[in-house]
């Protein structure tokens, strides 16, 4: 379980969200067999996406983030609903790059600029809210900073960190999002900038501390007021029914032909790696229920 704390500082002039996402990143590493570079890139994205998700208001609201640069990791996709169920995958999960000269994982090298980021918020309206942005650096935190700024018109700072051990396990992960709220005074902006300039080692902070400890460590002296505790977790939304729907794009004769060819039909979920396997009796049942028909579903 990942803990998320929403707070304000400086008499409510600045919003702060802290998330400890070690469990989310660990699960992603396990499900997808992520390299350290892929874990850092996807982990940072999952962390920021969970923050956006926890701010969604409607019961069925969700957000999907897509990042595609020219680097060897390929496309990265994350999604989160308003209940904190976050999931994601990376096209090439095993790509590993040498560490950067400063000893950090080379996330921007893996993502690669130029590239694009899209954020799609489904708020249950007729059309989803879509933001399309060029990547700033491919370091993910800077890219989300730009997104928050453009979508909410508020100056903000985003720090994201994933620390990987030599055994390929995630030792600590988390994020801090700081948003200047309207009517923030000049001196409060200055104080905030000073605090933000210290947010350089967040991955090691989350290795040893809880979200609340990290919050207190950086913001405890700035009239901190905690508003809300939330939780998030890596959880996929896929199901047998979703897989059935994928199969329903085939006509019955196409489906049986495929079965003949391969012995069984597998529908895989990219988000969690789960395989839904269909044999002849399973296909017969789908046909009986009208999920697959002689003519393709429209
Ligand atoms: Zn799944």
PDB file of C-alpha atoms and ligand atoms in Angstrom:
ATOM      1  CA  UNK A   1       0.000   0.000   0.000  1.00  0.00           C
ATOM      2  CA  UNK A   2       1.294   3.454  -0.861  1.00  0.00           C
ATOM      3  CA  UNK A   3       0.544   6.317   1.493  1.00  0.00           C
ATOM      4  CA  UNK A   4      -0.395   9.730   0.142  1.00  0.00           C
ATOM      5  CA  UNK A   5      -0.659  12.807   2.331  1.00  0.00           C
ATOM      6  CA  UNK A   6      -2.212  16.061   1.150  1.00  0.00           C
ATOM      7  CA  UNK A   7      -1.285  19.150   3.084  1.00  0.00           C
ATOM      8  CA  UNK A   8      -0.912  22.913   2.891  1.00  0.00           C
ATOM      9  CA  UNK A   9       1.840  25.126   4.221  1.00  0.00           C
ATOM     10  CA  UNK A  10       2.246  28.859   4.892  1.00  0.00           C
ATOM     11  CA  UNK A  11      -1.346  29.474   5.960  1.00  0.00           C
ATOM     12  CA  UNK A  12      -2.775  27.577   3.027  1.00  0.00           C
ATOM     13  CA  UNK A  13      -0.812  29.491   0.396  1.00  0.00           C
ATOM     14  CA  UNK A  14       0.952  26.425  -0.963  1.00  0.00           C
ATOM     15  CA  UNK A  15      -0.327  22.891  -1.513  1.00  0.00           C
ATOM     16  CA  UNK A  16       1.912  19.883  -0.848  1.00  0.00           C
ATOM     17  CA  UNK A  17       1.292  16.248  -1.717  1.00  0.00           C
ATOM     18  CA  UNK A  18       3.688  13.548  -0.546  1.00  0.00           C
ATOM     19  CA  UNK A  19       3.475   9.946  -1.698  1.00  0.00           C
ATOM     20  CA  UNK A  20       5.580   7.001  -0.640  1.00  0.00           C
ATOM     21  CA  UNK A  21       5.237   4.612  -3.571  1.00  0.00           C
ATOM     22  CA  UNK A  22       7.784   1.899  -2.816  1.00  0.00           C
ATOM     23  CA  UNK A  23       5.101  -0.826  -2.823  1.00  0.00           C
ATOM     24  CA  UNK A  24       3.676   0.326  -6.156  1.00  0.00           C
ATOM     25  CA  UNK A  25       7.082   0.333  -7.849  1.00  0.00           C
ATOM     26  CA  UNK A  26       8.050  -3.015  -6.280  1.00  0.00           C
ATOM     27  CA  UNK A  27       4.902  -4.604  -7.682  1.00  0.00           C
ATOM     28  CA  UNK A  28       5.576  -3.142 -11.144  1.00  0.00           C
ATOM     29  CA  UNK A  29       9.154  -4.473 -11.032  1.00  0.00           C
ATOM     30  CA  UNK A  30       7.878  -7.924 -10.116  1.00  0.00           C
ATOM     31  CA  UNK A  31       5.054  -8.083 -12.681  1.00  0.00           C
ATOM     32  CA  UNK A  32       7.033  -6.731 -15.619  1.00  0.00           C
ATOM     33  CA  UNK A  33      10.588  -7.847 -14.799  1.00  0.00           C
ATOM     34  CA  UNK A  34      11.770  -4.246 -15.061  1.00  0.00           C
ATOM     35  CA  UNK A  35      15.423  -3.323 -15.465  1.00  0.00           C
ATOM     36  CA  UNK A  36      16.651  -0.636 -13.067  1.00  0.00           C
ATOM     37  CA  UNK A  37      16.367   2.033 -15.784  1.00  0.00           C
ATOM     38  CA  UNK A  38      12.836   0.922 -16.690  1.00  0.00           C
ATOM     39  CA  UNK A  39      11.866   0.733 -13.001  1.00  0.00           C
ATOM     40  CA  UNK A  40      13.052   4.293 -12.413  1.00  0.00           C
ATOM     41  CA  UNK A  41      11.228   5.660 -15.471  1.00  0.00           C
ATOM     42  CA  UNK A  42       7.981   3.757 -14.997  1.00  0.00           C
ATOM     43  CA  UNK A  43       8.182   4.099 -11.197  1.00  0.00           C
ATOM     44  CA  UNK A  44       8.420   7.879 -11.373  1.00  0.00           C
ATOM     45  CA  UNK A  45       5.478   7.920 -13.788  1.00  0.00           C
ATOM     46  CA  UNK A  46       3.370   5.621 -11.603  1.00  0.00           C
ATOM     47  CA  UNK A  47       4.121   7.841  -8.607  1.00  0.00           C
ATOM     48  CA  UNK A  48       3.065  11.073 -10.345  1.00  0.00           C
ATOM     49  CA  UNK A  49       0.036   9.408 -11.932  1.00  0.00           C
ATOM     50  CA  UNK A  50      -1.129   8.247  -8.491  1.00  0.00           C
ATOM     51  CA  UNK A  51      -0.973  11.870  -7.300  1.00  0.00           C
ATOM     52  CA  UNK A  52      -3.171  12.998 -10.211  1.00  0.00           C
ATOM     53  CA  UNK A  53      -5.497  10.043  -9.562  1.00  0.00           C
ATOM     54  CA  UNK A  54      -5.929  10.878  -5.889  1.00  0.00           C
ATOM     55  CA  UNK A  55      -7.101  14.367  -6.858  1.00  0.00           C
ATOM     56  CA  UNK A  56      -9.886  13.091  -9.118  1.00  0.00           C
ATOM     57  CA  UNK A  57     -13.295  13.745  -7.609  1.00  0.00           C
ATOM     58  CA  UNK A  58     -15.790  11.457  -9.331  1.00  0.00           C
ATOM     59  CA  UNK A  59     -16.208   7.795  -8.386  1.00  0.00           C
ATOM     60  CA  UNK A  60     -15.495   6.583 -11.925  1.00  0.00           C
ATOM     61  CA  UNK A  61     -12.957   9.213 -12.963  1.00  0.00           C
ATOM     62  CA  UNK A  62      -9.600   8.069 -14.270  1.00  0.00           C
ATOM     63  CA  UNK A  63      -6.404   9.399 -15.763  1.00  0.00           C
ATOM     64  CA  UNK A  64      -4.092   7.831 -18.350  1.00  0.00           C
ATOM     65  CA  UNK A  65      -0.601   9.122 -19.068  1.00  0.00           C
ATOM     66  CA  UNK A  66       1.352   8.211 -22.172  1.00  0.00           C
ATOM     67  CA  UNK A  67       4.993   9.080 -22.691  1.00  0.00           C
ATOM     68  CA  UNK A  68       6.833   8.280 -25.876  1.00  0.00           C
ATOM     69  CA  UNK A  69      10.304   9.513 -26.643  1.00  0.00           C
ATOM     70  CA  UNK A  70      12.979   8.317 -29.006  1.00  0.00           C
ATOM     71  CA  UNK A  71      14.891   6.309 -26.401  1.00  0.00           C
ATOM     72  CA  UNK A  72      15.181   2.517 -26.129  1.00  0.00           C
ATOM     73  CA  UNK A  73      12.488   2.130 -23.441  1.00  0.00           C
ATOM     74  CA  UNK A  74       9.788   2.861 -26.042  1.00  0.00           C
ATOM     75  CA  UNK A  75       6.316   3.856 -24.913  1.00  0.00           C
ATOM     76  CA  UNK A  76       5.444   4.165 -21.228  1.00  0.00           C
ATOM     77  CA  UNK A  77       1.820   4.086 -20.154  1.00  0.00           C
ATOM     78  CA  UNK A  78       0.304   4.575 -16.706  1.00  0.00           C
ATOM     79  CA  UNK A  79      -3.263   4.899 -15.480  1.00  0.00           C
ATOM     80  CA  UNK A  80      -4.952   5.566 -12.165  1.00  0.00           C
ATOM     81  CA  UNK A  81      -8.551   5.838 -10.982  1.00  0.00           C
ATOM     82  CA  UNK A  82      -9.955   8.020  -8.240  1.00  0.00           C
ATOM     83  CA  UNK A  83      -9.731   5.127  -5.765  1.00  0.00           C
ATOM     84  CA  UNK A  84      -5.954   4.992  -6.054  1.00  0.00           C
ATOM     85  CA  UNK A  85      -5.712   1.896  -8.242  1.00  0.00           C
ATOM     86  CA  UNK A  86      -2.685   2.608 -10.387  1.00  0.00           C
ATOM     87  CA  UNK A  87      -1.118   0.461 -13.113  1.00  0.00           C
ATOM     88  CA  UNK A  88       1.332   0.822 -15.938  1.00  0.00           C
ATOM     89  CA  UNK A  89       3.738  -0.745 -18.362  1.00  0.00           C
ATOM     90  CA  UNK A  90       6.741   0.060 -20.488  1.00  0.00           C
ATOM     91  CA  UNK A  91       7.221  -1.211 -24.026  1.00  0.00           C
ATOM     92  CA  UNK A  92      10.783  -2.488 -23.514  1.00  0.00           C
ATOM     93  CA  UNK A  93      11.013  -3.379 -19.819  1.00  0.00           C
ATOM     94  CA  UNK A  94      14.445  -4.981 -19.976  1.00  0.00           C
ATOM     95  CA  UNK A  95      16.429  -2.127 -21.481  1.00  0.00           C
ATOM     96  CA  UNK A  96      19.292  -1.206 -19.143  1.00  0.00           C
ATOM     97  CA  UNK A  97      21.552   1.817 -19.587  1.00  0.00           C
ATOM     98  CA  UNK A  98      24.833   2.653 -17.842  1.00  0.00           C
ATOM     99  CA  UNK A  99      24.514   5.009 -14.875  1.00  0.00           C
ATOM    100  CA  UNK A 100      24.979   8.715 -15.538  1.00  0.00           C
ATOM    101  CA  UNK A 101      28.255  10.331 -14.445  1.00  0.00           C
ATOM    102  CA  UNK A 102      26.506  11.526 -11.255  1.00  0.00           C
ATOM    103  CA  UNK A 103      25.670   7.912 -10.363  1.00  0.00           C
ATOM    104  CA  UNK A 104      21.952   8.246 -11.082  1.00  0.00           C
ATOM    105  CA  UNK A 105      19.867   5.993 -13.310  1.00  0.00           C
ATOM    106  CA  UNK A 106      19.704   7.335 -16.849  1.00  0.00           C
ATOM    107  CA  UNK A 107      15.961   7.844 -17.153  1.00  0.00           C
ATOM    108  CA  UNK A 108      16.176  10.631 -19.730  1.00  0.00           C
ATOM    109  CA  UNK A 109      18.465   8.463 -21.861  1.00  0.00           C
ATOM    110  CA  UNK A 110      15.963   5.618 -21.685  1.00  0.00           C
ATOM    111  CA  UNK A 111      12.977   7.812 -22.519  1.00  0.00           C
ATOM    112  CA  UNK A 112      14.834   9.970 -25.045  1.00  0.00           C
ATOM    113  CA  UNK A 113      13.917  13.409 -26.282  1.00  0.00           C
ATOM    114  CA  UNK A 114      12.364  14.662 -28.449  1.00  0.00           C
ATOM    115  CA  UNK A 115       9.135  13.018 -27.468  1.00  0.00           C
ATOM    116  CA  UNK A 116       5.584  13.600 -26.390  1.00  0.00           C
ATOM    117  CA  UNK A 117       3.512  13.225 -23.281  1.00  0.00           C
ATOM    118  CA  UNK A 118      -0.242  12.971 -23.234  1.00  0.00           C
ATOM    119  CA  UNK A 119      -2.498  13.087 -20.204  1.00  0.00           C
ATOM    120  CA  UNK A 120      -6.083  11.974 -20.705  1.00  0.00           C
ATOM    121  CA  UNK A 121      -8.531  12.574 -17.887  1.00  0.00           C
ATOM    122  CA  UNK A 122     -11.827  10.741 -18.174  1.00  0.00           C
ATOM    123  CA  UNK A 123     -14.226  12.618 -15.915  1.00  0.00           C
ATOM    124  CA  UNK A 124     -17.380  10.906 -17.142  1.00  0.00           C
ATOM    125  CA  UNK A 125     -18.187  13.772 -19.515  1.00  0.00           C
ATOM    126  CA  UNK A 126     -18.930  13.383 -23.200  1.00  0.00           C
ATOM    127  CA  UNK A 127     -15.299  14.036 -24.123  1.00  0.00           C
ATOM    128  CA  UNK A 128     -12.238  13.324 -22.023  1.00  0.00           C
ATOM    129  CA  UNK A 129      -9.891  16.149 -21.086  1.00  0.00           C
ATOM    130  CA  UNK A 130      -6.715  15.720 -23.152  1.00  0.00           C
ATOM    131  CA  UNK A 131      -3.383  17.495 -22.680  1.00  0.00           C
ATOM    132  CA  UNK A 132      -0.605  16.971 -25.226  1.00  0.00           C
ATOM    133  CA  UNK A 133       2.854  18.288 -24.440  1.00  0.00           C
ATOM    134  CA  UNK A 134       6.365  17.915 -25.810  1.00  0.00           C
ATOM    135  CA  UNK A 135       8.726  16.243 -23.332  1.00  0.00           C
ATOM    136  CA  UNK A 136      10.916  18.680 -21.416  1.00  0.00           C
ATOM    137  CA  UNK A 137      13.791  16.341 -20.590  1.00  0.00           C
ATOM    138  CA  UNK A 138      12.436  12.803 -20.309  1.00  0.00           C
ATOM    139  CA  UNK A 139      13.422  12.814 -16.617  1.00  0.00           C
ATOM    140  CA  UNK A 140       9.677  12.495 -15.871  1.00  0.00           C
ATOM    141  CA  UNK A 141       9.536  14.911 -12.897  1.00  0.00           C
ATOM    142  CA  UNK A 142      10.213  17.912 -15.145  1.00  0.00           C
ATOM    143  CA  UNK A 143       7.699  16.621 -17.651  1.00  0.00           C
ATOM    144  CA  UNK A 144       4.998  16.360 -14.992  1.00  0.00           C
ATOM    145  CA  UNK A 145       5.956  19.808 -13.678  1.00  0.00           C
ATOM    146  CA  UNK A 146       5.182  21.203 -17.099  1.00  0.00           C
ATOM    147  CA  UNK A 147       1.898  19.293 -17.221  1.00  0.00           C
ATOM    148  CA  UNK A 148       0.744  20.596 -13.818  1.00  0.00           C
ATOM    149  CA  UNK A 149       1.722  24.106 -14.782  1.00  0.00           C
ATOM    150  CA  UNK A 150      -0.069  24.050 -18.119  1.00  0.00           C
ATOM    151  CA  UNK A 151      -3.186  22.241 -16.996  1.00  0.00           C
ATOM    152  CA  UNK A 152      -3.705  24.028 -13.709  1.00  0.00           C
ATOM    153  CA  UNK A 153      -1.978  27.327 -14.461  1.00  0.00           C
ATOM    154  CA  UNK A 154      -0.118  27.170 -11.175  1.00  0.00           C
ATOM    155  CA  UNK A 155       3.587  27.287 -10.569  1.00  0.00           C
ATOM    156  CA  UNK A 156       4.655  23.993  -9.116  1.00  0.00           C
ATOM    157  CA  UNK A 157       7.571  21.731  -8.392  1.00  0.00           C
ATOM    158  CA  UNK A 158       7.620  17.957  -8.732  1.00  0.00           C
ATOM    159  CA  UNK A 159      10.306  15.744  -7.206  1.00  0.00           C
ATOM    160  CA  UNK A 160      10.160  12.034  -7.980  1.00  0.00           C
ATOM    161  CA  UNK A 161      12.621   9.361  -6.985  1.00  0.00           C
ATOM    162  CA  UNK A 162      13.102   5.618  -7.339  1.00  0.00           C
ATOM    163  CA  UNK A 163      16.051   3.913  -5.669  1.00  0.00           C
ATOM    164  CA  UNK A 164      16.963   0.473  -6.965  1.00  0.00           C
ATOM    165  CA  UNK A 165      19.176  -2.033  -5.156  1.00  0.00           C
ATOM    166  CA  UNK A 166      21.919  -4.059  -6.805  1.00  0.00           C
ATOM    167  CA  UNK A 167      19.579  -7.071  -6.562  1.00  0.00           C
ATOM    168  CA  UNK A 168      17.062  -5.401  -8.911  1.00  0.00           C
ATOM    169  CA  UNK A 169      14.649  -4.646  -6.075  1.00  0.00           C
ATOM    170  CA  UNK A 170      13.143  -1.256  -5.351  1.00  0.00           C
ATOM    171  CA  UNK A 171      14.546   0.052  -2.061  1.00  0.00           C
ATOM    172  CA  UNK A 172      12.532   3.237  -1.935  1.00  0.00           C
ATOM    173  CA  UNK A 173      10.304   5.359  -4.122  1.00  0.00           C
ATOM    174  CA  UNK A 174       8.181   8.409  -3.712  1.00  0.00           C
ATOM    175  CA  UNK A 175       7.259  11.838  -4.841  1.00  0.00           C
ATOM    176  CA  UNK A 176       6.599  15.347  -3.613  1.00  0.00           C
ATOM    177  CA  UNK A 177       4.383  17.774  -5.519  1.00  0.00           C
ATOM    178  CA  UNK A 178       4.376  21.411  -4.404  1.00  0.00           C
ATOM    179  CA  UNK A 179       1.801  23.808  -5.882  1.00  0.00           C
ATOM    180  CA  UNK A 180       1.685  27.528  -5.391  1.00  0.00           C
ATOM    181  CA  UNK A 181      -1.962  28.419  -4.866  1.00  0.00           C
ATOM    182  CA  UNK A 182      -3.574  31.625  -6.118  1.00  0.00           C
ATOM    183  CA  UNK A 183      -2.926  34.725  -4.000  1.00  0.00           C
ATOM    184  CA  UNK A 184       0.304  33.327  -2.603  1.00  0.00           C
ATOM    185  CA  UNK A 185       2.427  36.189  -1.276  1.00  0.00           C
ATOM    186  CA  UNK A 186       5.844  36.972  -2.707  1.00  0.00           C
ATOM    187  CA  UNK A 187       7.609  36.051   0.546  1.00  0.00           C
ATOM    188  CA  UNK A 188       5.784  32.703   0.722  1.00  0.00           C
ATOM    189  CA  UNK A 189       6.934  31.947  -2.825  1.00  0.00           C
ATOM    190  CA  UNK A 190      10.496  32.657  -1.695  1.00  0.00           C
ATOM    191  CA  UNK A 191      10.194  30.360   1.324  1.00  0.00           C
ATOM    192  CA  UNK A 192       8.738  27.648  -0.903  1.00  0.00           C
ATOM    193  CA  UNK A 193      11.550  27.992  -3.425  1.00  0.00           C
ATOM    194  CA  UNK A 194      14.067  27.537  -0.630  1.00  0.00           C
ATOM    195  CA  UNK A 195      12.393  24.331   0.508  1.00  0.00           C
ATOM    196  CA  UNK A 196      12.076  23.035  -3.064  1.00  0.00           C
ATOM    197  CA  UNK A 197      15.802  23.602  -3.662  1.00  0.00           C
ATOM    198  CA  UNK A 198      16.468  20.992  -0.952  1.00  0.00           C
ATOM    199  CA  UNK A 199      14.384  18.271  -2.648  1.00  0.00           C
ATOM    200  CA  UNK A 200      17.282  16.621  -4.411  1.00  0.00           C
ATOM    201  CA  UNK A 201      17.516  13.194  -2.774  1.00  0.00           C
ATOM    202  CA  UNK A 202      13.918  12.100  -2.491  1.00  0.00           C
ATOM    203  CA  UNK A 203      14.553   8.471  -3.434  1.00  0.00           C
ATOM    204  CA  UNK A 204      16.855   7.945  -0.442  1.00  0.00           C
ATOM    205  CA  UNK A 205      14.427   9.878   1.801  1.00  0.00           C
ATOM    206  CA  UNK A 206      11.735   7.355   1.002  1.00  0.00           C
ATOM    207  CA  UNK A 207      14.072   4.439   1.530  1.00  0.00           C
ATOM    208  CA  UNK A 208      14.152   5.044   5.259  1.00  0.00           C
ATOM    209  CA  UNK A 209      11.190   7.305   6.034  1.00  0.00           C
ATOM    210  CA  UNK A 210       7.408   7.224   5.906  1.00  0.00           C
ATOM    211  CA  UNK A 211       5.486   9.785   3.850  1.00  0.00           C
ATOM    212  CA  UNK A 212       4.658  11.709   7.009  1.00  0.00           C
ATOM    213  CA  UNK A 213       8.288  11.794   8.141  1.00  0.00           C
ATOM    214  CA  UNK A 214       9.366  13.123   4.745  1.00  0.00           C
ATOM    215  CA  UNK A 215       6.603  15.733   4.891  1.00  0.00           C
ATOM    216  CA  UNK A 216       7.701  16.848   8.374  1.00  0.00           C
ATOM    217  CA  UNK A 217      11.366  16.835   7.436  1.00  0.00           C
ATOM    218  CA  UNK A 218      10.924  19.356   4.624  1.00  0.00           C
ATOM    219  CA  UNK A 219       7.759  21.261   5.500  1.00  0.00           C
ATOM    220  CA  UNK A 220       7.407  20.842   9.274  1.00  0.00           C
ATOM    221  CA  UNK A 221       8.711  24.340   9.974  1.00  0.00           C
ATOM    222  CA  UNK A 222       6.484  26.071   7.414  1.00  0.00           C
ATOM    223  CA  UNK A 223       3.105  26.135   9.206  1.00  0.00           C
ATOM    224  CA  UNK A 224       2.296  22.679   7.974  1.00  0.00           C
ATOM    225  CA  UNK A 225      -1.328  21.608   8.083  1.00  0.00           C
ATOM    226  CA  UNK A 226      -2.196  18.054   7.055  1.00  0.00           C
ATOM    227  CA  UNK A 227      -5.514  17.867   5.212  1.00  0.00           C
ATOM    228  CA  UNK A 228      -5.952  14.292   4.169  1.00  0.00           C
ATOM    229  CA  UNK A 229      -4.406  10.810   4.168  1.00  0.00           C
ATOM    230  CA  UNK A 230      -5.051   8.610   1.152  1.00  0.00           C
ATOM    231  CA  UNK A 231      -3.878   5.265  -0.141  1.00  0.00           C
ATOM    232  CA  UNK A 232      -2.889   3.946  -3.541  1.00  0.00           C
ATOM    233  CA  UNK A 233      -1.798   0.558  -4.819  1.00  0.00           C
ATOM    234  CA  UNK A 234      -0.719  -1.151  -8.031  1.00  0.00           C
ATOM    235  CA  UNK A 235      -3.879  -2.859  -9.158  1.00  0.00           C
ATOM    236  CA  UNK A 236      -4.945  -3.803 -12.635  1.00  0.00           C
ATOM    237  CA  UNK A 237      -8.476  -3.427 -13.937  1.00  0.00           C
ATOM    238  CA  UNK A 238      -8.312  -6.275 -16.413  1.00  0.00           C
ATOM    239  CA  UNK A 239     -10.745  -9.155 -16.158  1.00  0.00           C
ATOM    240  CA  UNK A 240     -12.045 -12.119 -18.082  1.00  0.00           C
ATOM    241  CA  UNK A 241     -14.834  -9.887 -19.393  1.00  0.00           C
ATOM    242  CA  UNK A 242     -12.385  -7.359 -20.784  1.00  0.00           C
ATOM    243  CA  UNK A 243     -10.478 -10.200 -22.475  1.00  0.00           C
ATOM    244  CA  UNK A 244     -13.773 -11.553 -23.876  1.00  0.00           C
ATOM    245  CA  UNK A 245     -14.398  -8.145 -25.379  1.00  0.00           C
ATOM    246  CA  UNK A 246     -11.013  -8.249 -27.113  1.00  0.00           C
ATOM    247  CA  UNK A 247     -11.937 -11.610 -28.631  1.00  0.00           C
ATOM    248  CA  UNK A 248     -15.303 -10.250 -29.756  1.00  0.00           C
ATOM    249  CA  UNK A 249     -13.439  -8.201 -32.370  1.00  0.00           C
ATOM    250  CA  UNK A 250     -12.930 -11.487 -34.224  1.00  0.00           C
ATOM    251  CA  UNK A 251     -15.661 -13.299 -36.100  1.00  0.00           C
ATOM    252  CA  UNK A 252     -16.424 -16.838 -34.949  1.00  0.00           C
ATOM    253  CA  UNK A 253     -14.736 -18.376 -37.975  1.00  0.00           C
ATOM    254  CA  UNK A 254     -11.634 -16.236 -37.446  1.00  0.00           C
ATOM    255  CA  UNK A 255     -11.517 -17.222 -33.776  1.00  0.00           C
ATOM    256  CA  UNK A 256     -11.831 -20.942 -34.505  1.00  0.00           C
ATOM    257  CA  UNK A 257      -9.217 -20.678 -37.244  1.00  0.00           C
ATOM    258  CA  UNK A 258      -6.814 -19.019 -34.820  1.00  0.00           C
ATOM    259  CA  UNK A 259      -7.510 -21.737 -32.249  1.00  0.00           C
ATOM    260  CA  UNK A 260      -6.809 -24.427 -34.835  1.00  0.00           C
ATOM    261  CA  UNK A 261      -3.532 -22.753 -35.728  1.00  0.00           C
ATOM    262  CA  UNK A 262      -2.247 -22.202 -32.204  1.00  0.00           C
ATOM    263  CA  UNK A 263      -3.943 -24.811 -30.047  1.00  0.00           C
ATOM    264  CA  UNK A 264      -5.213 -22.083 -27.719  1.00  0.00           C
ATOM    265  CA  UNK A 265      -5.832 -18.345 -27.925  1.00  0.00           C
ATOM    266  CA  UNK A 266      -4.157 -16.065 -25.430  1.00  0.00           C
ATOM    267  CA  UNK A 267      -5.281 -12.543 -24.691  1.00  0.00           C
ATOM    268  CA  UNK A 268      -2.613 -10.751 -22.698  1.00  0.00           C
ATOM    269  CA  UNK A 269      -2.989  -7.681 -20.502  1.00  0.00           C
ATOM    270  CA  UNK A 270      -0.117  -5.262 -21.092  1.00  0.00           C
ATOM    271  CA  UNK A 271      -0.700  -3.498 -17.790  1.00  0.00           C
ATOM    272  CA  UNK A 272      -0.103  -6.515 -15.554  1.00  0.00           C
ATOM    273  CA  UNK A 273       1.176  -9.263 -17.853  1.00  0.00           C
ATOM    274  CA  UNK A 274      -1.745 -11.574 -17.093  1.00  0.00           C
ATOM    275  CA  UNK A 275      -2.676 -14.034 -19.858  1.00  0.00           C
ATOM    276  CA  UNK A 276      -6.274 -15.078 -20.435  1.00  0.00           C
ATOM    277  CA  UNK A 277      -6.241 -18.432 -22.223  1.00  0.00           C
ATOM    278  CA  UNK A 278      -9.098 -19.755 -24.361  1.00  0.00           C
ATOM    279  CA  UNK A 279      -9.430 -23.372 -25.450  1.00  0.00           C
ATOM    280  CA  UNK A 280     -12.176 -24.954 -27.563  1.00  0.00           C
ATOM    281  CA  UNK A 281     -14.795 -25.305 -24.784  1.00  0.00           C
ATOM    282  CA  UNK A 282     -14.149 -21.681 -23.726  1.00  0.00           C
ATOM    283  CA  UNK A 283     -14.648 -20.490 -27.295  1.00  0.00           C
ATOM    284  CA  UNK A 284     -17.811 -22.576 -27.618  1.00  0.00           C
ATOM    285  CA  UNK A 285     -19.190 -20.887 -24.518  1.00  0.00           C
ATOM    286  CA  UNK A 286     -18.424 -17.423 -25.901  1.00  0.00           C
ATOM    287  CA  UNK A 287     -20.178 -18.317 -29.119  1.00  0.00           C
ATOM    288  CA  UNK A 288     -23.173 -19.625 -27.241  1.00  0.00           C
ATOM    289  CA  UNK A 289     -23.374 -16.393 -25.253  1.00  0.00           C
ATOM    290  CA  UNK A 290     -23.143 -14.375 -28.453  1.00  0.00           C
ATOM    291  CA  UNK A 291     -19.853 -12.713 -27.469  1.00  0.00           C
ATOM    292  CA  UNK A 292     -18.324 -13.941 -30.704  1.00  0.00           C
ATOM    293  CA  UNK A 293     -20.618 -14.129 -33.698  1.00  0.00           C
ATOM    294  CA  UNK A 294     -20.423 -15.233 -37.260  1.00  0.00           C
ATOM    295  CA  UNK A 295     -20.159 -11.588 -38.236  1.00  0.00           C
ATOM    296  CA  UNK A 296     -17.678  -9.293 -36.498  1.00  0.00           C
ATOM    297  CA  UNK A 297     -18.990  -7.012 -33.818  1.00  0.00           C
ATOM    298  CA  UNK A 298     -19.338  -3.428 -35.073  1.00  0.00           C
TER     299      UNK A 298
HETATM  300 ZN1  LIG B   1      -4.153  -6.588 -16.210  1.00  0.00          ZN
END
